[in-house]
Every structure is written in C-alpha cells, then in structure tokens.
Short mmCIF file of N, CA and C in Angstrom, two decimals:
data_model
loop_
_atom_site.label_atom_id
_atom_site.label_comp_id
_atom_site.label_asym_id
_atom_site.label_seq_id
_atom_site.Cartn_x
_atom_site.Cartn_y
_atom_site.Cartn_z
N MET V 3 162.00 116.55 148.33
CA MET V 3 163.46 117.04 148.44
C MET V 3 164.29 115.92 147.94
N PRO V 4 165.41 116.62 147.13
CA PRO V 4 166.68 115.46 146.61
C PRO V 4 167.06 114.82 147.76
N LEU V 5 167.54 113.46 147.54
CA LEU V 5 168.10 112.51 148.24
C LEU V 5 169.21 113.31 149.08
N TYR V 6 170.17 113.97 147.93
CA TYR V 6 171.61 114.55 148.62
C TYR V 6 171.21 115.57 150.11
N ALA V 7 169.75 116.13 149.92
CA ALA V 7 169.62 117.09 150.86
C ALA V 7 169.65 116.46 152.41
N ALA V 8 169.21 115.25 152.12
CA ALA V 8 168.83 114.23 153.45
C ALA V 8 170.39 113.85 154.03
N LEU V 9 171.04 113.88 153.21
CA LEU V 9 172.51 113.15 153.74
C LEU V 9 173.37 114.06 154.60
N PRO V 10 173.97 113.61 155.49
CA PRO V 10 174.96 114.51 156.30
C PRO V 10 176.08 115.08 155.40
N GLU V 11 176.44 116.23 155.78
CA GLU V 11 177.69 116.90 155.20
C GLU V 11 178.75 115.95 154.80
N LEU V 12 179.11 114.71 155.82
CA LEU V 12 180.29 114.01 155.49
C LEU V 12 180.24 113.45 154.43
N LEU V 13 178.96 112.73 153.79
CA LEU V 13 178.58 111.86 152.66
C LEU V 13 178.59 112.77 151.30
N LEU V 14 178.59 114.03 151.44
CA LEU V 14 178.78 114.87 150.10
C LEU V 14 180.26 114.81 149.55
N PRO V 15 180.33 114.64 148.04
CA PRO V 15 181.66 114.62 147.75
C PRO V 15 182.38 115.82 148.20
N ASN V 16 184.01 115.77 148.27
CA ASN V 16 184.65 117.11 148.53
C ASN V 16 185.63 117.15 147.20
N GLY V 17 185.30 116.73 146.18
CA GLY V 17 186.19 116.82 144.78
C GLY V 17 185.30 116.18 144.02
N PHE V 18 185.83 115.92 142.67
CA PHE V 18 185.39 115.17 141.36
C PHE V 18 186.68 115.37 140.51
N THR V 19 186.32 114.43 139.49
CA THR V 19 187.04 114.44 138.41
C THR V 19 186.15 114.24 137.22
N HIS V 20 186.38 114.92 136.23
CA HIS V 20 185.51 114.80 134.86
C HIS V 20 186.28 114.64 133.72
N TRP V 21 185.94 113.91 132.82
CA TRP V 21 186.74 113.56 131.46
C TRP V 21 185.93 114.30 130.69
N HIS V 22 186.60 115.16 129.67
CA HIS V 22 185.94 116.21 128.71
C HIS V 22 185.23 115.41 127.70
N ASP V 23 185.66 114.25 127.30
CA ASP V 23 184.61 113.53 126.36
C ASP V 23 183.26 113.13 126.54
N GLU V 24 182.91 113.38 128.29
CA GLU V 24 181.84 113.09 128.72
C GLU V 24 180.88 114.44 128.70
N SER V 25 181.51 115.25 128.46
CA SER V 25 180.72 116.80 128.33
C SER V 25 179.77 116.97 127.61
N GLU V 26 178.82 117.60 128.08
CA GLU V 26 177.73 117.92 127.39
C GLU V 26 178.12 119.47 126.25
N VAL V 27 177.81 119.16 125.18
CA VAL V 27 178.02 120.54 124.16
C VAL V 27 176.96 121.28 124.40
N LEU V 28 177.14 122.45 124.57
CA LEU V 28 176.11 123.56 124.84
C LEU V 28 176.00 124.41 123.59
N ASN V 29 177.10 124.63 122.94
CA ASN V 29 177.33 125.67 121.84
C ASN V 29 178.69 125.27 120.98
N GLY V 30 178.45 124.97 119.65
CA GLY V 30 179.84 124.99 118.82
C GLY V 30 179.72 123.62 118.13
N GLY V 31 181.00 123.21 117.88
CA GLY V 31 181.21 121.83 117.27
C GLY V 31 181.17 120.50 118.08
N GLN V 32 180.67 119.32 117.65
CA GLN V 32 181.04 118.21 118.73
C GLN V 32 182.38 118.12 119.35
N ILE V 33 182.44 117.17 120.47
CA ILE V 33 183.65 116.67 120.93
C ILE V 33 184.27 115.81 120.05
N LYS V 34 185.58 116.01 119.76
CA LYS V 34 186.25 114.81 119.03
C LYS V 34 187.57 114.61 119.82
N THR V 35 187.75 113.42 119.90
CA THR V 35 188.92 112.78 120.33
C THR V 35 189.80 112.20 119.51
N ASP V 36 191.27 112.47 119.54
CA ASP V 36 192.36 112.04 118.74
C ASP V 36 193.32 111.47 119.52
N THR V 37 194.23 110.33 118.96
CA THR V 37 194.79 109.64 119.48
C THR V 37 196.55 110.63 119.60
N ASN V 38 197.12 111.08 120.46
CA ASN V 38 198.42 111.70 120.66
C ASN V 38 199.42 111.02 121.57
N ALA V 39 200.46 110.08 121.26
CA ALA V 39 201.11 109.64 122.12
C ALA V 39 201.90 110.46 123.10
N VAL V 40 202.03 111.74 122.74
CA VAL V 40 202.57 113.02 123.36
C VAL V 40 201.84 113.40 124.56
N LEU V 41 200.65 113.34 124.83
CA LEU V 41 199.76 114.04 125.77
C LEU V 41 199.64 112.56 126.85
N ALA V 42 199.58 112.90 127.91
CA ALA V 42 198.85 112.41 129.05
C ALA V 42 197.74 111.64 128.80
N TYR V 43 197.48 110.24 129.03
CA TYR V 43 196.46 109.57 128.69
C TYR V 43 196.25 109.23 127.08
N GLY V 44 197.33 109.70 126.34
CA GLY V 44 197.50 109.22 124.87
C GLY V 44 196.30 109.97 124.19
N CYS V 45 195.88 111.10 124.37
CA CYS V 45 194.74 111.46 123.50
C CYS V 45 194.58 113.06 124.03
N GLU V 46 193.93 113.48 122.54
CA GLU V 46 193.17 115.10 122.79
C GLU V 46 192.04 115.23 122.38
N ILE V 47 191.36 116.08 123.18
CA ILE V 47 189.89 116.17 123.21
C ILE V 47 189.40 117.27 122.96
N TYR V 48 188.62 118.03 122.15
CA TYR V 48 188.33 119.32 121.81
C TYR V 48 187.06 119.51 120.92
N GLN V 49 186.44 120.69 121.05
CA GLN V 49 185.28 120.67 120.05
C GLN V 49 185.90 121.10 118.45
N ASN V 50 185.07 120.36 117.88
CA ASN V 50 185.72 120.45 116.27
C ASN V 50 184.57 120.84 115.15
N PRO V 51 184.31 121.90 114.68
CA PRO V 51 185.37 122.89 114.40
C PRO V 51 185.48 123.67 115.67
N PRO V 52 186.57 124.65 115.89
CA PRO V 52 186.49 125.61 117.17
C PRO V 52 185.87 126.85 116.84
N ALA V 53 185.26 127.40 117.49
CA ALA V 53 184.69 128.89 117.39
C ALA V 53 184.89 129.56 118.62
N LEU V 54 184.69 130.87 118.31
CA LEU V 54 184.08 131.69 119.53
C LEU V 54 182.89 131.30 120.23
N ASN V 55 182.78 131.32 121.62
CA ASN V 55 181.38 131.02 122.32
C ASN V 55 181.04 129.47 122.42
N ASP V 56 182.16 128.57 121.84
CA ASP V 56 182.11 127.00 122.11
C ASP V 56 182.03 127.10 123.49
N SER V 57 180.80 126.25 123.81
CA SER V 57 180.62 126.06 125.52
C SER V 57 180.29 124.56 125.46
N PHE V 58 180.68 124.20 126.74
CA PHE V 58 180.29 122.70 127.26
C PHE V 58 179.97 122.48 128.92
N SER V 59 179.19 121.81 129.48
CA SER V 59 179.11 121.88 130.64
C SER V 59 178.55 120.12 131.11
N PHE V 60 178.97 120.03 132.46
CA PHE V 60 178.55 119.04 133.29
C PHE V 60 177.96 119.23 134.87
N LYS V 61 177.58 117.98 135.30
CA LYS V 61 177.08 118.78 136.89
C LYS V 61 178.18 117.76 137.76
N LYS V 62 177.95 118.30 139.03
CA LYS V 62 178.77 117.41 139.95
C LYS V 62 177.92 117.74 141.18
N LEU V 63 177.70 116.65 142.12
CA LEU V 63 177.37 116.67 143.49
C LEU V 63 178.54 117.20 144.46
N LEU V 64 178.29 118.35 145.28
CA LEU V 64 179.40 118.69 145.67
C LEU V 64 179.17 119.32 147.23
N ALA V 65 179.96 119.07 148.08
CA ALA V 65 179.81 119.89 149.49
C ALA V 65 180.18 121.49 149.48
N ALA V 66 179.55 122.35 150.15
CA ALA V 66 179.86 123.56 149.92
C ALA V 66 181.29 123.97 150.44
N GLY V 67 181.99 124.67 149.70
CA GLY V 67 183.34 125.18 150.28
C GLY V 67 184.20 125.73 149.07
N SER V 68 185.41 125.79 149.56
CA SER V 68 186.62 126.49 148.64
C SER V 68 187.17 125.24 147.97
N TYR V 69 187.42 125.22 146.76
CA TYR V 69 188.04 124.14 146.05
C TYR V 69 189.22 124.75 144.92
N ASN V 70 190.38 123.76 144.65
CA ASN V 70 191.13 124.14 143.67
C ASN V 70 190.84 123.36 142.56
N LEU V 71 190.37 124.00 141.57
CA LEU V 71 190.12 123.31 140.14
C LEU V 71 191.44 123.09 139.36
N PHE V 72 191.46 122.10 138.48
CA PHE V 72 192.67 121.83 137.54
C PHE V 72 192.22 121.67 136.36
N VAL V 73 192.86 121.85 135.18
CA VAL V 73 192.62 121.33 133.87
C VAL V 73 193.88 120.69 133.29
N LEU V 74 193.56 119.66 132.72
CA LEU V 74 194.76 118.89 132.13
C LEU V 74 194.53 119.40 130.56
N THR V 75 195.60 119.89 129.94
CA THR V 75 195.48 120.69 128.73
C THR V 75 196.57 120.78 127.83
N VAL V 76 196.51 121.16 126.80
CA VAL V 76 197.60 122.06 126.15
C VAL V 76 197.59 123.42 126.07
N LEU V 77 198.80 123.91 126.10
CA LEU V 77 198.70 125.07 125.98
C LEU V 77 199.53 125.47 124.39
N GLY V 78 198.86 126.34 123.65
CA GLY V 78 199.80 126.25 122.31
C GLY V 78 199.22 127.68 121.34
N LEU V 79 199.69 127.66 120.12
CA LEU V 79 199.44 128.78 119.45
C LEU V 79 198.18 129.21 118.87
N ASN V 80 197.14 128.19 118.97
CA ASN V 80 196.03 128.26 118.29
C ASN V 80 194.54 128.05 119.33
N LEU V 81 194.81 128.41 120.52
CA LEU V 81 194.02 128.24 121.77
C LEU V 81 193.34 129.36 122.29
N GLY V 82 192.34 129.15 122.85
CA GLY V 82 191.47 130.35 123.32
C GLY V 82 191.75 130.75 124.72
N LYS V 83 190.51 131.35 125.32
CA LYS V 83 190.57 131.73 126.91
C LYS V 83 189.16 131.11 127.24
N LEU V 84 189.33 130.54 128.52
CA LEU V 84 188.08 129.88 128.98
C LEU V 84 187.49 130.47 130.25
N LYS V 85 186.33 130.72 130.16
CA LYS V 85 185.52 131.15 131.30
C LYS V 85 184.78 130.11 132.01
N LEU V 86 184.69 130.17 133.42
CA LEU V 86 183.75 129.25 133.88
C LEU V 86 182.68 129.86 134.72
N GLU V 87 181.41 129.27 134.60
CA GLU V 87 180.02 129.77 135.31
C GLU V 87 180.02 128.59 136.14
N ILE V 88 179.59 128.71 137.37
CA ILE V 88 178.83 127.73 138.29
C ILE V 88 177.78 128.01 138.76
N ASP V 89 176.60 127.18 138.32
CA ASP V 89 175.16 127.51 138.48
C ASP V 89 174.95 128.87 138.00
N GLY V 90 175.35 129.26 136.97
CA GLY V 90 175.14 130.57 136.46
C GLY V 90 176.16 131.79 136.82
N ASN V 91 176.80 131.86 137.64
CA ASN V 91 177.70 132.99 138.57
C ASN V 91 179.00 132.47 138.04
N LEU V 92 179.62 133.77 137.47
CA LEU V 92 180.98 133.44 137.01
C LEU V 92 181.94 133.31 138.16
N ALA V 93 182.74 132.15 137.93
CA ALA V 93 183.82 131.91 138.78
C ALA V 93 185.35 132.43 138.66
N PHE V 94 185.61 132.45 137.08
CA PHE V 94 186.67 133.05 136.63
C PHE V 94 186.69 133.25 135.07
N ASP V 95 187.52 134.00 134.47
CA ASP V 95 187.40 134.33 133.18
C ASP V 95 188.62 134.71 132.78
N ASP V 96 189.75 134.26 133.42
CA ASP V 96 191.03 134.49 133.11
C ASP V 96 191.78 133.15 132.94
N MET V 97 191.56 131.96 132.18
CA MET V 97 192.14 130.98 131.89
C MET V 97 192.69 131.08 130.51
N ASP V 98 193.79 131.45 130.07
CA ASP V 98 194.29 131.61 128.89
C ASP V 98 195.42 130.44 128.33
N PHE V 99 194.72 129.74 127.33
CA PHE V 99 195.56 128.50 126.87
C PHE V 99 196.74 128.69 125.72
N TYR V 100 196.72 130.00 125.52
CA TYR V 100 197.93 130.29 124.36
C TYR V 100 199.19 130.31 124.93
N SER V 101 199.78 129.76 124.55
CA SER V 101 201.46 129.53 124.82
C SER V 101 202.44 129.43 123.50
N SER V 102 203.74 129.96 123.47
CA SER V 102 204.76 129.90 122.61
C SER V 102 205.81 129.88 123.35
N PRO V 103 206.47 128.48 123.47
CA PRO V 103 206.13 127.27 122.72
C PRO V 103 204.93 126.44 123.41
N VAL V 104 204.63 125.52 122.55
CA VAL V 104 203.23 124.70 123.04
C VAL V 104 203.74 123.80 124.14
N ILE V 105 202.94 123.80 125.28
CA ILE V 105 203.31 122.89 126.39
C ILE V 105 202.25 121.91 126.42
N TYR V 106 202.54 120.54 126.37
CA TYR V 106 201.75 119.57 126.09
C TYR V 106 200.80 118.97 127.35
N ASN V 107 201.43 119.05 128.43
CA ASN V 107 200.69 118.48 129.56
C ASN V 107 200.54 119.24 130.81
N ALA V 108 199.84 120.44 130.47
CA ALA V 108 199.75 121.73 131.59
C ALA V 108 198.61 121.56 132.30
N MET V 109 198.94 122.20 133.58
CA MET V 109 197.81 121.79 134.42
C MET V 109 197.33 123.08 135.32
N PRO V 110 196.91 124.09 134.58
CA PRO V 110 196.69 125.39 135.13
C PRO V 110 195.34 125.00 136.15
N GLN V 111 195.28 126.04 137.32
CA GLN V 111 194.41 125.85 138.07
C GLN V 111 193.88 127.25 138.62
N ARG V 112 192.79 127.22 139.28
CA ARG V 112 191.71 128.38 139.65
C ARG V 112 191.30 127.88 140.99
N ALA V 113 190.95 128.68 141.87
CA ALA V 113 190.56 128.58 143.23
C ALA V 113 188.76 129.04 142.68
N ILE V 114 187.85 127.98 143.41
CA ILE V 114 186.95 128.26 143.00
C ILE V 114 185.97 128.24 144.28
N THR V 115 184.59 128.90 144.44
CA THR V 115 183.58 128.26 145.87
C THR V 115 182.46 127.96 145.18
N ILE V 116 181.98 126.83 145.99
CA ILE V 116 180.74 126.20 145.82
C ILE V 116 179.90 126.64 147.23
N PRO V 117 179.08 127.61 146.85
CA PRO V 117 178.49 128.19 147.96
C PRO V 117 177.44 127.12 148.77
N SER V 118 176.88 126.42 147.86
CA SER V 118 175.94 125.35 148.73
C SER V 118 176.05 124.01 148.94
N ASP V 119 175.82 123.20 149.42
CA ASP V 119 175.63 121.76 149.24
C ASP V 119 174.68 121.49 148.13
N GLY V 120 175.11 120.25 147.30
CA GLY V 120 173.87 120.11 146.24
C GLY V 120 174.87 119.80 144.94
N LEU V 121 173.98 119.59 144.18
CA LEU V 121 174.19 119.50 142.61
C LEU V 121 174.36 120.86 141.88
N HIS V 122 175.75 120.92 141.31
CA HIS V 122 176.20 122.00 140.79
C HIS V 122 176.21 121.92 139.08
N GLU V 123 175.91 123.05 138.30
CA GLU V 123 176.58 123.06 136.77
C GLU V 123 177.55 123.65 136.87
N PHE V 124 178.47 123.23 135.84
CA PHE V 124 180.03 123.90 135.72
C PHE V 124 179.71 124.20 133.97
N LYS V 125 179.75 125.34 133.64
CA LYS V 125 179.64 125.58 132.27
C LYS V 125 180.90 126.33 132.15
N PHE V 126 181.55 125.76 130.92
CA PHE V 126 182.81 126.47 130.40
C PHE V 126 182.45 126.96 129.24
N THR V 127 183.20 128.33 128.56
CA THR V 127 182.86 128.85 127.19
C THR V 127 184.20 129.45 127.07
N VAL V 128 184.42 129.19 125.84
CA VAL V 128 185.64 129.87 125.02
C VAL V 128 185.40 131.41 124.49
N PHE V 129 185.45 132.21 125.35
CA PHE V 129 184.86 133.49 125.23
C PHE V 129 185.68 134.46 124.54
N THR V 130 186.94 134.12 124.45
CA THR V 130 187.62 135.33 123.37
C THR V 130 189.08 134.30 123.24
N LYS V 131 190.05 135.40 122.85
CA LYS V 131 191.53 134.69 122.73
C LYS V 131 192.38 135.34 122.81
N ASN V 132 193.63 134.97 123.18
CA ASN V 132 194.94 135.97 123.18
C ASN V 132 195.01 136.44 121.79
N PRO V 133 195.29 137.68 121.70
CA PRO V 133 195.35 138.31 120.29
C PRO V 133 196.58 137.82 119.53
N ALA V 134 197.59 136.89 120.20
CA ALA V 134 198.56 136.22 119.57
C ALA V 134 198.26 134.91 118.92
N SER V 135 196.99 134.26 119.51
CA SER V 135 196.20 133.05 119.00
C SER V 135 195.75 133.00 117.84
N SER V 136 195.98 132.12 116.97
CA SER V 136 195.51 131.98 115.67
C SER V 136 194.05 131.30 115.75
N ASN V 137 193.64 130.86 116.73
CA ASN V 137 192.20 130.10 116.73
C ASN V 137 191.33 130.29 118.25
N TYR V 138 190.47 129.59 118.21
CA TYR V 138 189.59 129.33 119.53
C TYR V 138 189.71 127.87 120.15
N TYR V 139 190.64 126.92 119.82
CA TYR V 139 190.54 125.71 120.41
C TYR V 139 190.48 125.78 121.88
N PHE V 140 189.69 124.65 122.58
CA PHE V 140 190.15 124.51 123.83
C PHE V 140 190.45 122.95 123.82
N SER V 141 191.59 122.48 124.22
CA SER V 141 192.20 120.75 124.14
C SER V 141 192.02 120.51 125.66
N GLY V 142 191.10 119.89 126.37
CA GLY V 142 191.01 119.75 127.81
C GLY V 142 190.84 118.21 127.67
N ARG V 143 191.66 117.47 128.48
CA ARG V 143 191.36 115.88 128.79
C ARG V 143 190.61 115.68 129.86
N LYS V 144 191.14 116.48 131.16
CA LYS V 144 190.53 116.04 132.57
C LYS V 144 190.28 117.41 133.33
N ILE V 145 189.34 117.39 133.92
CA ILE V 145 188.98 118.79 134.70
C ILE V 145 188.76 118.19 136.06
N TRP V 146 189.30 118.43 137.14
CA TRP V 146 189.26 117.89 138.45
C TRP V 146 189.20 118.94 139.47
N ALA V 147 188.49 118.79 140.42
CA ALA V 147 188.70 119.85 141.62
C ALA V 147 188.55 119.09 142.89
N ARG V 148 189.56 119.55 144.04
CA ARG V 148 189.45 119.21 145.18
C ARG V 148 189.49 120.17 146.33
N LYS V 149 188.62 119.95 147.44
CA LYS V 149 188.33 120.89 148.51
C LYS V 149 189.67 121.48 149.02
N ILE V 150 189.81 122.77 149.50
CA ILE V 150 190.70 123.17 150.29
C ILE V 150 190.68 122.91 151.55
#
C-alpha cells in the first residue's frame, strides 16, 4: 500500500506548483529555457523545435476534488492548442495560445477534477493549432492548481 493511502485526507496536498523546465518530455524536442526580461520570472520555457503532438508530463500527489488549474504563458502568433489528460482521461482540449497582439504574461485557467486521492499524472499535448497560428509552440513557465 502506498504511504499516501495511509495518510488522513487533511495531509494530502490541495494544490501544486510545477515549473515547466522540470517537465518530462514524452514526445518532441527537448525543453529549452531562454532569458527574456519581459516575461515574469525572466525566462521563456518551451520545447524546441516545436511540432504537432509535442507532449510533456509530470506527477503530483493530490486530494480528490475540484481544482482551478492555471498556466503562466505567452499568447502569440506562433503558438498551438494544448490538451490535458489526467491519468489518461481528457480534462480539457480547448486551451488556445494564439493571440494577436502578443500577451506576455497571460494566465489562462481551466477547472479540472481529481477523482481520487493519490498520485496523478498530468500529460499535456500540443494537439493542433489555431488556423491563424504559424506554428505549434507552447511557452509555459509555471503550471499550478488550487482546490476550489
């Protein structure tokens, strides 16, 4: 039995913060970090080169419940659309990072559900792009969630 299964609900985290440079690349180019003083935290983090079906993941220990998930990102002319699967189940597929003009420190959010207490895999995939976008970049620095 995993240790977290023996812990009372009060001890399970009700949120997380994840830095994109710590993501595990599942498909596509490696994670690259560039200095950029315009952006919060002074950097831009992305898979390079960008491609359709770029994907990355991370795991977090969480209590069951409803959460708001946020992404600190750039919205721009060459960015793709992202979907999220939690433990292999689609959580959303409508996060479009295309924008004209560019928005440097955007924080789009989505509601997600964690169905059970425990360790959960978050898998993000660039699965398409806006027809007006010129590429499939995802430029995220920080991904975080807080229980509603």
